[in-house]
Amino acid sequence: MEVLKTCVLRRNVCTAACFWRTKTVQKLSVRKISTTSPRNTVMPAWVIDKYGKNEVLRFTQNMMIPIIHYPNEVIIKVHAASVNPIDVNMRSGYGATALNMKRDPLHIKTKGDEFPLTLGRDVSGVVMECGLDVKYFKPGDEVWAAVPPWKQGTFSEFVVVSGNEVSHKPKSLNHTQAASLPYVALTAWSAINKVGGLNNKNCTGKRISGKESITVGPFSCPVVHI
């Protein structure tokens, strides 16, 4: 009788243990885990895979979205971009050797690693993300910029630039108008300042051949378009 009682108790314990285990597994199997939606990692862009004429241009929906590598960088959502003579020349391979040295000064990468290459130097758009050291911009700011030729260009949905390459877009200009100015304006400014030697201290009363006066940079100079 004592033996029978012991067996019944053990059986009850086993049943209870099995019941508890079953309930536990069942509870785990129906548990829901909350996750965020995956972030898109690709974007549309016009790229080239080799140097040549217009036929090397290719539209893709699968260009990788740029990311911030340095704390002074910002990501811009492109609203407008423009075509400059340098874009046409870069498409043909102009300056490729020098630009690749700038992209890869230690010669770690192999030849052709710059492709697929996105052209475009001018951009007007909205700041999407800022590096930790960026103090003058925040997401949502409307900005314009001139992207250096050794970086990926602006013929894409997003572009990453350094904080010193971007400024707030004038409110008097829409994105299309703003995108037509940065690179050509900087080219004219370089000619006036670097070649012509004009600056805010010596430009008063000086004029370059022509009839019209313009305002260049943060100060006015009686000069004309070159």
mmCIF file of N, CA and C in Angstrom, residues 20 102 167 192 221:
data_model
loop_
_atom_site.group_PDB
_atom_site.id
_atom_site.type_symbol
_atom_site.label_atom_id
_atom_site.label_comp_id
_atom_site.label_asym_id
_atom_site.label_seq_id
_atom_site.Cartn_x
_atom_site.Cartn_y
_atom_site.Cartn_z
ATOM 1 N N TRP A 20 3.360 21.786 -16.440
ATOM 2 C CA TRP A 20 4.045 23.078 -16.330
ATOM 3 C C TRP A 20 4.940 23.331 -17.546
ATOM 4 N N LYS A 102 43.182 61.521 -54.694
ATOM 5 C CA LYS A 102 42.515 62.217 -53.595
ATOM 6 C C LYS A 102 41.575 61.269 -52.853
ATOM 7 N N SER A 167 25.764 75.311 -46.904
ATOM 8 C CA SER A 167 25.260 76.482 -46.181
ATOM 9 C C SER A 167 23.756 76.552 -46.360
ATOM 10 N N ILE A 192 38.106 85.502 -59.093
ATOM 11 C CA ILE A 192 38.217 86.872 -58.593
ATOM 12 C C ILE A 192 39.187 86.955 -57.423
ATOM 13 N N CYS A 221 31.463 94.044 -54.095
ATOM 14 C CA CYS A 221 32.620 94.516 -54.858
ATOM 15 C C CYS A 221 32.132 95.024 -56.213
#
